[in-house]
CSV table of N, CA, C and O in Angstrom, one decimal:
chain,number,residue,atom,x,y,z
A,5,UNK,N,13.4,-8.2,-0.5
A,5,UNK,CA,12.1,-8.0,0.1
A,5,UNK,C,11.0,-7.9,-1.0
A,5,UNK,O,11.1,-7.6,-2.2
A,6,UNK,N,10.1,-8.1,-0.3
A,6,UNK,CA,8.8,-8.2,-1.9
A,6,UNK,C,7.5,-7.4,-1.1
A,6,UNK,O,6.9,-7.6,0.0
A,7,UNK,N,7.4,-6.5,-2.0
A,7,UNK,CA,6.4,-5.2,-1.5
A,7,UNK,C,5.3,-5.2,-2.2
A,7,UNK,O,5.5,-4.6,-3.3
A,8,UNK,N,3.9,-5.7,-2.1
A,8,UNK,CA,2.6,-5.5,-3.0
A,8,UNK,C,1.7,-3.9,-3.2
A,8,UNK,O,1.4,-3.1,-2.4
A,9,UNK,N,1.7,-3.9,-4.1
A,9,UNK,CA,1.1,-3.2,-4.7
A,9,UNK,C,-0.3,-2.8,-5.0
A,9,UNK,O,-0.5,-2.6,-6.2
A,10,UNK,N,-1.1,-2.5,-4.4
A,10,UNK,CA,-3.0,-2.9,-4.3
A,10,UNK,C,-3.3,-1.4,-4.8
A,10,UNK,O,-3.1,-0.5,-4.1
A,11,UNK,N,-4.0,-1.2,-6.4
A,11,UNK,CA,-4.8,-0.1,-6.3
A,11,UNK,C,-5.4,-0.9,-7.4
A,11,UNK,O,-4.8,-1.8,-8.0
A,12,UNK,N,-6.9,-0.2,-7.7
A,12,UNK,CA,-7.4,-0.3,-8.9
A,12,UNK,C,-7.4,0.0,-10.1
A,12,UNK,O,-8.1,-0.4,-11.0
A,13,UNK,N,-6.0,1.1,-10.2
A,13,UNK,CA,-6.0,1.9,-11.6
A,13,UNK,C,-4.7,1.2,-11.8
A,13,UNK,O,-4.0,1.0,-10.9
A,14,UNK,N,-4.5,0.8,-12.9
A,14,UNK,CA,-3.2,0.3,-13.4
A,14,UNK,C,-2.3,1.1,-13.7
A,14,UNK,O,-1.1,0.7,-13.4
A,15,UNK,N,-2.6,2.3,-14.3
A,15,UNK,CA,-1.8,3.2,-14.1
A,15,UNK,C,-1.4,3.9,-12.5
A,15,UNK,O,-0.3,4.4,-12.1
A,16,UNK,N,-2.1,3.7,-12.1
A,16,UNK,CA,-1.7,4.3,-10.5
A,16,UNK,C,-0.6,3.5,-10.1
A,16,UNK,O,0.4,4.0,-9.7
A,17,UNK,N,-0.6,1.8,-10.3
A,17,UNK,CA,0.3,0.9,-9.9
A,17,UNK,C,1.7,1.2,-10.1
A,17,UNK,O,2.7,1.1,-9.5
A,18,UNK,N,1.3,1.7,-11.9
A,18,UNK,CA,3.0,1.9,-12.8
A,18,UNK,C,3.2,3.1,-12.1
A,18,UNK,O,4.4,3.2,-12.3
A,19,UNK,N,2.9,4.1,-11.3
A,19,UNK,CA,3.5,5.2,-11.2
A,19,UNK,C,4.1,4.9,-9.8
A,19,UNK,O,5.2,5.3,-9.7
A,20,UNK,N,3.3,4.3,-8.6
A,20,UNK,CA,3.5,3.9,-7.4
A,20,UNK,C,4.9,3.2,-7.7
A,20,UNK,O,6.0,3.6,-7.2
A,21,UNK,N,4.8,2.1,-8.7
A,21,UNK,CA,6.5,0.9,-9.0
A,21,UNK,C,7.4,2.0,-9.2
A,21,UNK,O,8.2,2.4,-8.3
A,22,UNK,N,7.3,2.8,-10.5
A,22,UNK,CA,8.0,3.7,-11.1
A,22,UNK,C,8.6,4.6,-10.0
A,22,UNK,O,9.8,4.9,-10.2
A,23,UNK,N,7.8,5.2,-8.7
A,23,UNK,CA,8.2,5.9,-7.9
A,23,UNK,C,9.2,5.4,-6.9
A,23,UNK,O,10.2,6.0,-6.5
A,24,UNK,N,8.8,4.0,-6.5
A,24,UNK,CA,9.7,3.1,-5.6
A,24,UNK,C,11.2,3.5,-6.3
A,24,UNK,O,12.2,4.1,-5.9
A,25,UNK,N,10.8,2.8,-7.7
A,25,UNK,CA,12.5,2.5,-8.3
A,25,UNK,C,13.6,3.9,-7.8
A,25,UNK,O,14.5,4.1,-7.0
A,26,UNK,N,12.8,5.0,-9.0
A,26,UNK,CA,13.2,6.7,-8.5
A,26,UNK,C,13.8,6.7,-6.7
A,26,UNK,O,14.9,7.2,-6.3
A,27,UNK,N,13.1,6.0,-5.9
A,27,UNK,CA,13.1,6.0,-4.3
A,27,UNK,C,14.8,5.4,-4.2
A,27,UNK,O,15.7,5.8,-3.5
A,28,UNK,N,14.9,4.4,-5.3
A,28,UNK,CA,16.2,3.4,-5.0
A,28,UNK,C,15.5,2.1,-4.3
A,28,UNK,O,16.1,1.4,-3.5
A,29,UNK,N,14.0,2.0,-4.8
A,29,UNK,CA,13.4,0.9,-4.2
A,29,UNK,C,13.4,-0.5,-5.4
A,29,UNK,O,12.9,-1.7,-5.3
A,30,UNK,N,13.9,-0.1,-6.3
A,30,UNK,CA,13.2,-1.0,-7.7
A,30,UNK,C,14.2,-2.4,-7.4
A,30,UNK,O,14.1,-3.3,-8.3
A,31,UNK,N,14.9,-2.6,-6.6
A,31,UNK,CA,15.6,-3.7,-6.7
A,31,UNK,C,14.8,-5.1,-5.7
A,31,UNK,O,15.1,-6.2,-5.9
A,32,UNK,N,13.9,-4.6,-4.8
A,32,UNK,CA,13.0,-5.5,-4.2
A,32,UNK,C,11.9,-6.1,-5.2
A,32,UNK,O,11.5,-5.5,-6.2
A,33,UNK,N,11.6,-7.2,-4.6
A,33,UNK,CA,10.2,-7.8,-5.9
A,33,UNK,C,8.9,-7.1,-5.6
A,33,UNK,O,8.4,-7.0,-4.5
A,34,UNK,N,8.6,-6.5,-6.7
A,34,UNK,CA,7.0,-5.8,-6.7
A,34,UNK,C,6.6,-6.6,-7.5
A,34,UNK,O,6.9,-7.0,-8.6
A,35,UNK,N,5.3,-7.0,-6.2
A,35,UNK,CA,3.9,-7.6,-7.1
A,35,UNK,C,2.7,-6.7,-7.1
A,35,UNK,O,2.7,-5.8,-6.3
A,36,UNK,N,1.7,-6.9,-8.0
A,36,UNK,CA,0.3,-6.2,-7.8
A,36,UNK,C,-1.0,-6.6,-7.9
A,36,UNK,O,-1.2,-7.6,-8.5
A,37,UNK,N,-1.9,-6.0,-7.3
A,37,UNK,CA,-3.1,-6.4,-6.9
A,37,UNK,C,-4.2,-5.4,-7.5
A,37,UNK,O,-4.1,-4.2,-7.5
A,38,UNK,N,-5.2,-6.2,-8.0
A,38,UNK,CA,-5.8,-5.0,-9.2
A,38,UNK,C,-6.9,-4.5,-8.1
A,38,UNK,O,-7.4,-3.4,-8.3
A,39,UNK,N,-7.5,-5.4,-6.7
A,39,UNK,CA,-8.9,-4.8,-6.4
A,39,UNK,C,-8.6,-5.4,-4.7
A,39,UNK,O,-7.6,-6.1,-4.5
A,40,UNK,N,-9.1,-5.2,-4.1
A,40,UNK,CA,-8.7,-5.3,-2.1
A,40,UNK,C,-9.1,-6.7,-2.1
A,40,UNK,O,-8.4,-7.1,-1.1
A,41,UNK,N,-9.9,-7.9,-2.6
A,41,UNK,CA,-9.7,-8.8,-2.3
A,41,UNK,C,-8.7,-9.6,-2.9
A,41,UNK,O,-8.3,-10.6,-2.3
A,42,UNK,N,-8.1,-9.3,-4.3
A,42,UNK,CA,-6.6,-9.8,-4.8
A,42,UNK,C,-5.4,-9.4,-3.9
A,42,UNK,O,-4.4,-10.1,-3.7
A,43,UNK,N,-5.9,-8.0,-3.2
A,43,UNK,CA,-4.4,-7.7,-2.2
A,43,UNK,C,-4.4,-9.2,-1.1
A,43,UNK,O,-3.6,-10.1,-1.0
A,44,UNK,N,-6.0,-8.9,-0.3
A,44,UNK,CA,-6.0,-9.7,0.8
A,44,UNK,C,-5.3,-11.6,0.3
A,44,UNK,O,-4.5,-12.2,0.9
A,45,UNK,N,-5.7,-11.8,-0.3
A,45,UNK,CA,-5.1,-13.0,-1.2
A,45,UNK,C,-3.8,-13.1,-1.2
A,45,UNK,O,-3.2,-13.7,-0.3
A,46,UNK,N,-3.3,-12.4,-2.1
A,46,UNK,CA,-2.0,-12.1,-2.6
A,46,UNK,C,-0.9,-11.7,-1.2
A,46,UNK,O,0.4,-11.7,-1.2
A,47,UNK,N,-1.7,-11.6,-0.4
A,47,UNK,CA,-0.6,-11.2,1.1
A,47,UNK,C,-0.7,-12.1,1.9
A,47,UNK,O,0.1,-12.0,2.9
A,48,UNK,N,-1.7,-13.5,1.8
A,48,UNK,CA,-1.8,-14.8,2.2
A,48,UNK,C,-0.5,-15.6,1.4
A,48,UNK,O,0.6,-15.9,1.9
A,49,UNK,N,-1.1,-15.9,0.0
A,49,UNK,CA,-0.1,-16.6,-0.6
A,49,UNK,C,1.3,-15.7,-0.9
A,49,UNK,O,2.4,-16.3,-0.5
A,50,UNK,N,1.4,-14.7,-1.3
A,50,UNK,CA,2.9,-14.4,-1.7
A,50,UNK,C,3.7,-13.9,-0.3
A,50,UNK,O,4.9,-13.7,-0.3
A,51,UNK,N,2.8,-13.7,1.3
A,51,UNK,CA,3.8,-13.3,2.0
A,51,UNK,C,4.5,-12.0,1.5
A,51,UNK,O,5.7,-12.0,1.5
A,52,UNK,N,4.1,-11.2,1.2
A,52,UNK,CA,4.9,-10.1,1.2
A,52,UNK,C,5.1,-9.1,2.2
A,52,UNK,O,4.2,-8.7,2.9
A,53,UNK,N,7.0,-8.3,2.4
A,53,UNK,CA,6.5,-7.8,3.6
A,53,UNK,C,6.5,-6.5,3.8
A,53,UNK,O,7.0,-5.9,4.7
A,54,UNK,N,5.6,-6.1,2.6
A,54,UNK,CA,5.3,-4.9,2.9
A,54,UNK,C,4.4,-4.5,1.8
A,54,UNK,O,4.5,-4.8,0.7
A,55,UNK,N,3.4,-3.8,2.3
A,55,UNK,CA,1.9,-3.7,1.6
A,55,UNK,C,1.7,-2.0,0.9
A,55,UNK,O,2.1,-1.2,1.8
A,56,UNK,N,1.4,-1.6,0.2
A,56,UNK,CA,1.1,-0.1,-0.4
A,56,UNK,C,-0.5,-0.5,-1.1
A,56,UNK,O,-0.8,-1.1,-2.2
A,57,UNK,N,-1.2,-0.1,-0.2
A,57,UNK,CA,-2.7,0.3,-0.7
A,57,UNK,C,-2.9,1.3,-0.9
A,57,UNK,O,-2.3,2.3,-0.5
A,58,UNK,N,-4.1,1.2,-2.1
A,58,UNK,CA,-5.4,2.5,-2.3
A,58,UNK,C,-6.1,2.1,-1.1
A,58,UNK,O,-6.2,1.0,-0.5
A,59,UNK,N,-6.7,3.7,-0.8
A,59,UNK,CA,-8.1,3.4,-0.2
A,59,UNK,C,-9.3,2.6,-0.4
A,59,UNK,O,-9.8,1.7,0.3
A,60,UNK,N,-9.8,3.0,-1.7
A,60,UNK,CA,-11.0,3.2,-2.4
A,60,UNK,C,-10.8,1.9,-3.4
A,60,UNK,O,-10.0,2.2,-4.3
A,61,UNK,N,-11.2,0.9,-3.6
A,61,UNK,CA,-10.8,-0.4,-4.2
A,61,UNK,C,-11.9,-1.0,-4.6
A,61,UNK,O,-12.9,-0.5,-4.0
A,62,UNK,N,-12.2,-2.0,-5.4
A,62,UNK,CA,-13.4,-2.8,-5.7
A,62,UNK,C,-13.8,-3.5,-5.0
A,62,UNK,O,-12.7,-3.5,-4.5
A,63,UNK,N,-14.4,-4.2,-4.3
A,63,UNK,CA,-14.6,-6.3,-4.0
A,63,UNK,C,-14.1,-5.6,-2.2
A,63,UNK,O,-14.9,-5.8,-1.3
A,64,UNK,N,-13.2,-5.0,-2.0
A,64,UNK,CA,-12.7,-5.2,-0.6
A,64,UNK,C,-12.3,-3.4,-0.8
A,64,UNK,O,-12.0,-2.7,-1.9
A,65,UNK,N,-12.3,-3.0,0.7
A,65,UNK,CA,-11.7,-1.2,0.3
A,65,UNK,C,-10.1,-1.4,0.7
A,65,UNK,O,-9.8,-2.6,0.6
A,66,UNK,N,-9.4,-0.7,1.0
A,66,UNK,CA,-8.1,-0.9,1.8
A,66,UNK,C,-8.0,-0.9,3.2
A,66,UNK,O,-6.9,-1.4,3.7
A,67,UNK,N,-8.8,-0.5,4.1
A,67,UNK,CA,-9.2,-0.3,5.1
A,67,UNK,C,-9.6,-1.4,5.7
A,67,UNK,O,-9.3,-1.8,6.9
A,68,UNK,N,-10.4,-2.0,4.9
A,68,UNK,CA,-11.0,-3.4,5.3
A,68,UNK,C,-10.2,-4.7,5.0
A,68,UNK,O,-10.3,-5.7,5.6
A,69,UNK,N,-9.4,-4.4,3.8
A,69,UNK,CA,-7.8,-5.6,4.0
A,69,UNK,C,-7.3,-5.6,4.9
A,69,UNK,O,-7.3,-6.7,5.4
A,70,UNK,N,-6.6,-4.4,5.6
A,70,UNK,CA,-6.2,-3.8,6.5
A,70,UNK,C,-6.6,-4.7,7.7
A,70,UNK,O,-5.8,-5.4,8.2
A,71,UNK,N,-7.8,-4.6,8.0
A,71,UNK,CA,-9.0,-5.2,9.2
A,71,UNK,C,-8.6,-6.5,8.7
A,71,UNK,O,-7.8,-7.4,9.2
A,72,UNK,N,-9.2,-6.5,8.0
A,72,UNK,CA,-9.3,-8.4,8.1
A,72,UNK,C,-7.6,-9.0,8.0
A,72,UNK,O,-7.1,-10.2,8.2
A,73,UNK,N,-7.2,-8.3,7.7
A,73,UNK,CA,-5.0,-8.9,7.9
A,73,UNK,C,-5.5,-9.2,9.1
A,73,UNK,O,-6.0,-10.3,9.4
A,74,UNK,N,-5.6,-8.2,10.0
A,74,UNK,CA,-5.2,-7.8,11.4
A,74,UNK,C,-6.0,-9.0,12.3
A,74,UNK,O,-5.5,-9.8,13.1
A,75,UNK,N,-7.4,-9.0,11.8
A,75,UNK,CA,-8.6,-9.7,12.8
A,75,UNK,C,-7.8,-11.7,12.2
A,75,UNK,O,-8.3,-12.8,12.5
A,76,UNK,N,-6.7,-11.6,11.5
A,76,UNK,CA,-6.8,-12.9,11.0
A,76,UNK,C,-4.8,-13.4,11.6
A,76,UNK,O,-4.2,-14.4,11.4
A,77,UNK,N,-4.1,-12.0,12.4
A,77,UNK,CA,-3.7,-12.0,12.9
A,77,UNK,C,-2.2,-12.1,11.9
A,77,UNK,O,-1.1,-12.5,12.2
A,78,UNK,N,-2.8,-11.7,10.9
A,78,UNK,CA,-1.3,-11.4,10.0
A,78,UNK,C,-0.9,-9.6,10.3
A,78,UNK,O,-1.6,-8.7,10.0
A,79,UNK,N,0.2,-9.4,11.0
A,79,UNK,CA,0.7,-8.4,10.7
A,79,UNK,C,1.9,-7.6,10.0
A,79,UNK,O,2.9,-6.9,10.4
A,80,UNK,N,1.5,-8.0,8.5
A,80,UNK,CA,1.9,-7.5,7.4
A,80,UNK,C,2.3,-6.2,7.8
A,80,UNK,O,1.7,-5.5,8.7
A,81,UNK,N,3.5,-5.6,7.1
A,81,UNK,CA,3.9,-4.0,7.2
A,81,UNK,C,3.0,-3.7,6.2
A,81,UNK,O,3.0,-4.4,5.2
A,82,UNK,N,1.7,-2.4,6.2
A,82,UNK,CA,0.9,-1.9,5.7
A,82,UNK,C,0.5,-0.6,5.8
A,82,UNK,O,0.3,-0.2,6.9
A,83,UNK,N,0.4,0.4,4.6
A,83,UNK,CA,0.0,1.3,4.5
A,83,UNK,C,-0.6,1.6,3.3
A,83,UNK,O,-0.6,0.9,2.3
A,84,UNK,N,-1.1,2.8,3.4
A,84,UNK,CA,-1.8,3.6,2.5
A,84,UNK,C,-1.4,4.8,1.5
A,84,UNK,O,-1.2,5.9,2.1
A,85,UNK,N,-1.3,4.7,0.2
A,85,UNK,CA,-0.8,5.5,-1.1
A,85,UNK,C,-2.3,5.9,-1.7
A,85,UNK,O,-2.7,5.0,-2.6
A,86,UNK,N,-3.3,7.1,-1.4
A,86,UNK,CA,-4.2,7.1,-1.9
A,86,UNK,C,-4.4,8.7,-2.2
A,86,UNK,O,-3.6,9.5,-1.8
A,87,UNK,N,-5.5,8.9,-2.8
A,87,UNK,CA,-5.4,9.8,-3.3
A,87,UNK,C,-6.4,11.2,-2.3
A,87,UNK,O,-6.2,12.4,-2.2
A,88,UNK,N,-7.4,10.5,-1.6
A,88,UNK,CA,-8.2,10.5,-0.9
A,88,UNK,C,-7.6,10.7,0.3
A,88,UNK,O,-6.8,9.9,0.6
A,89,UNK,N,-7.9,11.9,1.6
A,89,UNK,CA,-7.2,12.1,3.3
A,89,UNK,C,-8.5,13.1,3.6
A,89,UNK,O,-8.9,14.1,3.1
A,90,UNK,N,-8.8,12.5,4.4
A,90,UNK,CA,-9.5,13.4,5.6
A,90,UNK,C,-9.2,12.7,7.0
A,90,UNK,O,-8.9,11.5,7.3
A,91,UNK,N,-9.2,13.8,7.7
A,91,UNK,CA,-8.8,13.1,9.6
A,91,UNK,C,-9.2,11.8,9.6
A,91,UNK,O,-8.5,10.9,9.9
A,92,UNK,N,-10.6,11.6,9.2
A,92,UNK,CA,-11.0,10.3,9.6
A,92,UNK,C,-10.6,8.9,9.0
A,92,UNK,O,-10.8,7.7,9.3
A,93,UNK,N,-10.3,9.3,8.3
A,93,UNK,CA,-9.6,8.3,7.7
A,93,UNK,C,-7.9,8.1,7.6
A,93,UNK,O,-7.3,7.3,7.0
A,94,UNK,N,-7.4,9.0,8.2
A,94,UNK,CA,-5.9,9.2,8.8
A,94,UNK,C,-6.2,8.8,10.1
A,94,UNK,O,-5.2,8.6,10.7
A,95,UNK,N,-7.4,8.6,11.0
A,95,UNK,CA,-7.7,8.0,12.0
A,95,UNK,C,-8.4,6.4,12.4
A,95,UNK,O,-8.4,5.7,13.5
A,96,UNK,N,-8.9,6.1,11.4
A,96,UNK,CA,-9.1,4.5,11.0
A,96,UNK,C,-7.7,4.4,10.7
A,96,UNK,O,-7.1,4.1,11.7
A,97,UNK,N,-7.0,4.5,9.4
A,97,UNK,CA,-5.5,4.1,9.5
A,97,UNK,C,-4.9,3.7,10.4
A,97,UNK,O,-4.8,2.5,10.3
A,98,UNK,N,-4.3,4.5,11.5
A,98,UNK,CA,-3.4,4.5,12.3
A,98,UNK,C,-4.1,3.5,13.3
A,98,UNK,O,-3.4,2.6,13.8
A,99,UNK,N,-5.7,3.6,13.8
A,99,UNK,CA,-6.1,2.5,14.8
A,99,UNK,C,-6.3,1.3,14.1
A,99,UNK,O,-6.8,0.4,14.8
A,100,UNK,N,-6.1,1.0,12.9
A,100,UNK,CA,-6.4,-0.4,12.0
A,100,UNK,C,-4.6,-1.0,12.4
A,100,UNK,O,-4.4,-2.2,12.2
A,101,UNK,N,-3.6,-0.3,12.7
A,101,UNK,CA,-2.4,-1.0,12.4
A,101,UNK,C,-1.6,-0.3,11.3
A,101,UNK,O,-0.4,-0.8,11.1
A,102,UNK,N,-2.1,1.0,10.4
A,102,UNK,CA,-1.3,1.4,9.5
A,102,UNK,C,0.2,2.0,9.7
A,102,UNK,O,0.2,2.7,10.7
A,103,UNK,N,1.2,1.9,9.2
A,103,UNK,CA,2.3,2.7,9.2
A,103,UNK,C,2.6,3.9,8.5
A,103,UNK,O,3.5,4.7,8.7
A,104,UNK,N,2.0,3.8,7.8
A,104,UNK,CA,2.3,5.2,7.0
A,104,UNK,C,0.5,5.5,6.1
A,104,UNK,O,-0.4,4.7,6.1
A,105,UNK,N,0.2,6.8,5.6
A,105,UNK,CA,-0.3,7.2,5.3
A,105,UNK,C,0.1,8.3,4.4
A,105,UNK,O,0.3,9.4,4.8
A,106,UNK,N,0.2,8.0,2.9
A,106,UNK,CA,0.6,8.9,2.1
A,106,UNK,C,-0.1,9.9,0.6
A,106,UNK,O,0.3,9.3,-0.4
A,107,UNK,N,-0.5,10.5,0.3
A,107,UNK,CA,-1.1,10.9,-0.2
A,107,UNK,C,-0.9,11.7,-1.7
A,107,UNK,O,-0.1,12.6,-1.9
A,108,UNK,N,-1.6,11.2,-2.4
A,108,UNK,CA,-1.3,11.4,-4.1
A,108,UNK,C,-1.4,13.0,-4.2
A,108,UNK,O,-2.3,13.6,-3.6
A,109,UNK,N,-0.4,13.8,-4.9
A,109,UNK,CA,0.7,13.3,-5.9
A,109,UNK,C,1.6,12.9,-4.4
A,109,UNK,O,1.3,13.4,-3.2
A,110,UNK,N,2.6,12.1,-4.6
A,110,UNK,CA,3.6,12.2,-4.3
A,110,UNK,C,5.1,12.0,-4.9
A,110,UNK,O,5.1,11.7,-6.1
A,111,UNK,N,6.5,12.2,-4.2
A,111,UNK,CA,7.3,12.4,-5.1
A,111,UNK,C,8.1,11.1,-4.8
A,111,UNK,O,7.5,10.4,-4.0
A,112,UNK,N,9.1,10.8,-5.0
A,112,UNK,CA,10.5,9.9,-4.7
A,112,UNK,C,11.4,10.3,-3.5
A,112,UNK,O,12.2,9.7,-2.8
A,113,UNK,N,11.0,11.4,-3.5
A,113,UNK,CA,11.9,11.8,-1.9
A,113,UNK,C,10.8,11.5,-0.9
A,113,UNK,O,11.2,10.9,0.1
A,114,UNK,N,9.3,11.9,-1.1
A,114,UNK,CA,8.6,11.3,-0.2
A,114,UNK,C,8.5,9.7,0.5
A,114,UNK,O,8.6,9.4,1.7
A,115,UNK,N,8.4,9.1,-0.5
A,115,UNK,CA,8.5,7.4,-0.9
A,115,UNK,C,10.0,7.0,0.3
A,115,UNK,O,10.2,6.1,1.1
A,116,UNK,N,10.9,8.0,0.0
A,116,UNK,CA,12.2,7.3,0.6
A,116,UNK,C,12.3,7.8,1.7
A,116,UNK,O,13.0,7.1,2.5
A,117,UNK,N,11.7,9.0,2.3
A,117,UNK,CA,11.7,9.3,3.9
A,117,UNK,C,10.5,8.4,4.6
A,117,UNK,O,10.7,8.1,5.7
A,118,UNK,N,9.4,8.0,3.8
A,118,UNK,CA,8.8,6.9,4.7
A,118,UNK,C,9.2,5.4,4.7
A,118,UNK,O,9.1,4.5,5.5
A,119,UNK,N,9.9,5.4,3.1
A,119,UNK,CA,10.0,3.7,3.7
A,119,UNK,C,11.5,3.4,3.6
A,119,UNK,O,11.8,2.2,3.5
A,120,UNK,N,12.4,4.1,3.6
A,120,UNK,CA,14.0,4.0,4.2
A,120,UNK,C,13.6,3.4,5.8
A,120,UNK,O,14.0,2.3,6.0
A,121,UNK,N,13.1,4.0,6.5
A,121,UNK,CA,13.3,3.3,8.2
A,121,UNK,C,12.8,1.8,7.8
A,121,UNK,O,13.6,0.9,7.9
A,122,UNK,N,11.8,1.6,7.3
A,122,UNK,CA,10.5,0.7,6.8
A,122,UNK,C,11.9,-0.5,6.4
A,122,UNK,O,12.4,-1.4,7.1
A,123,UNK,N,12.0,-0.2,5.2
A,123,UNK,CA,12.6,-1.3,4.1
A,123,UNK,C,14.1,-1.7,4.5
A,123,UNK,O,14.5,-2.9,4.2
A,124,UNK,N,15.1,-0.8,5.2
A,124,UNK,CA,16.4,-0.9,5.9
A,124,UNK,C,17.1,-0.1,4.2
A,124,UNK,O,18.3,0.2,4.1
């Protein structure tokens, strides 16, 4: 399986990979995406099937990848790894199509109770 990677901080990316692996996820292909219009891209051409966004991103937010997957009728597995939660935006989420919603810090046991159902 190949899972993308979308935040702006590069370091955010190595800790999100680094967390997967800890999860027992490191054996699927991770790719990454430095800003929301590289995700949106990158989930055209590489097909990947399963998405981990920031919210808060350059060029495009994650919210609005999100949207435009959806409005273009790709339904990519997609959620959110951000640092950032308020209701309202745990409520855009879930009506955009999100699956999960997770929030920074998180640990490797977190990572593997949301995407063990997710990933098989």
């Amino acid at each position: 399986m190949k899972i993308l990677i979308a935040d702006d901080s590069r370091v955010m990316r190595q800790i999100v990979v680094r967390t997967l692996r800890q999860a027992g996820f490191g054996d699927h292909d991770l790719i990454e995406a430095a800003n929301g219009q590289e995700a949106f891209d990158m989930v055209n051409s590489e097909s990947p099937d399963l998405v981990l966004s920031d919210w808060n991103m350059p060029e495009m937010t994650g919210i609005e990848v999100l949207k435009k997957l959806r409005a273009a009728g790709n339904d990519v597995k997609f959620g959110f790894v951000t640092s950032e939660s308020t209701p309202e935006m745990k409520e855009q989420a879930d009506s955009a199509g999100a699956l999960f919603f997770i929030v920074k810090p998180f640990s490797a046991e977190r990572f593997d109770e949301v995407f063990a159902p997710i990933l098989g």
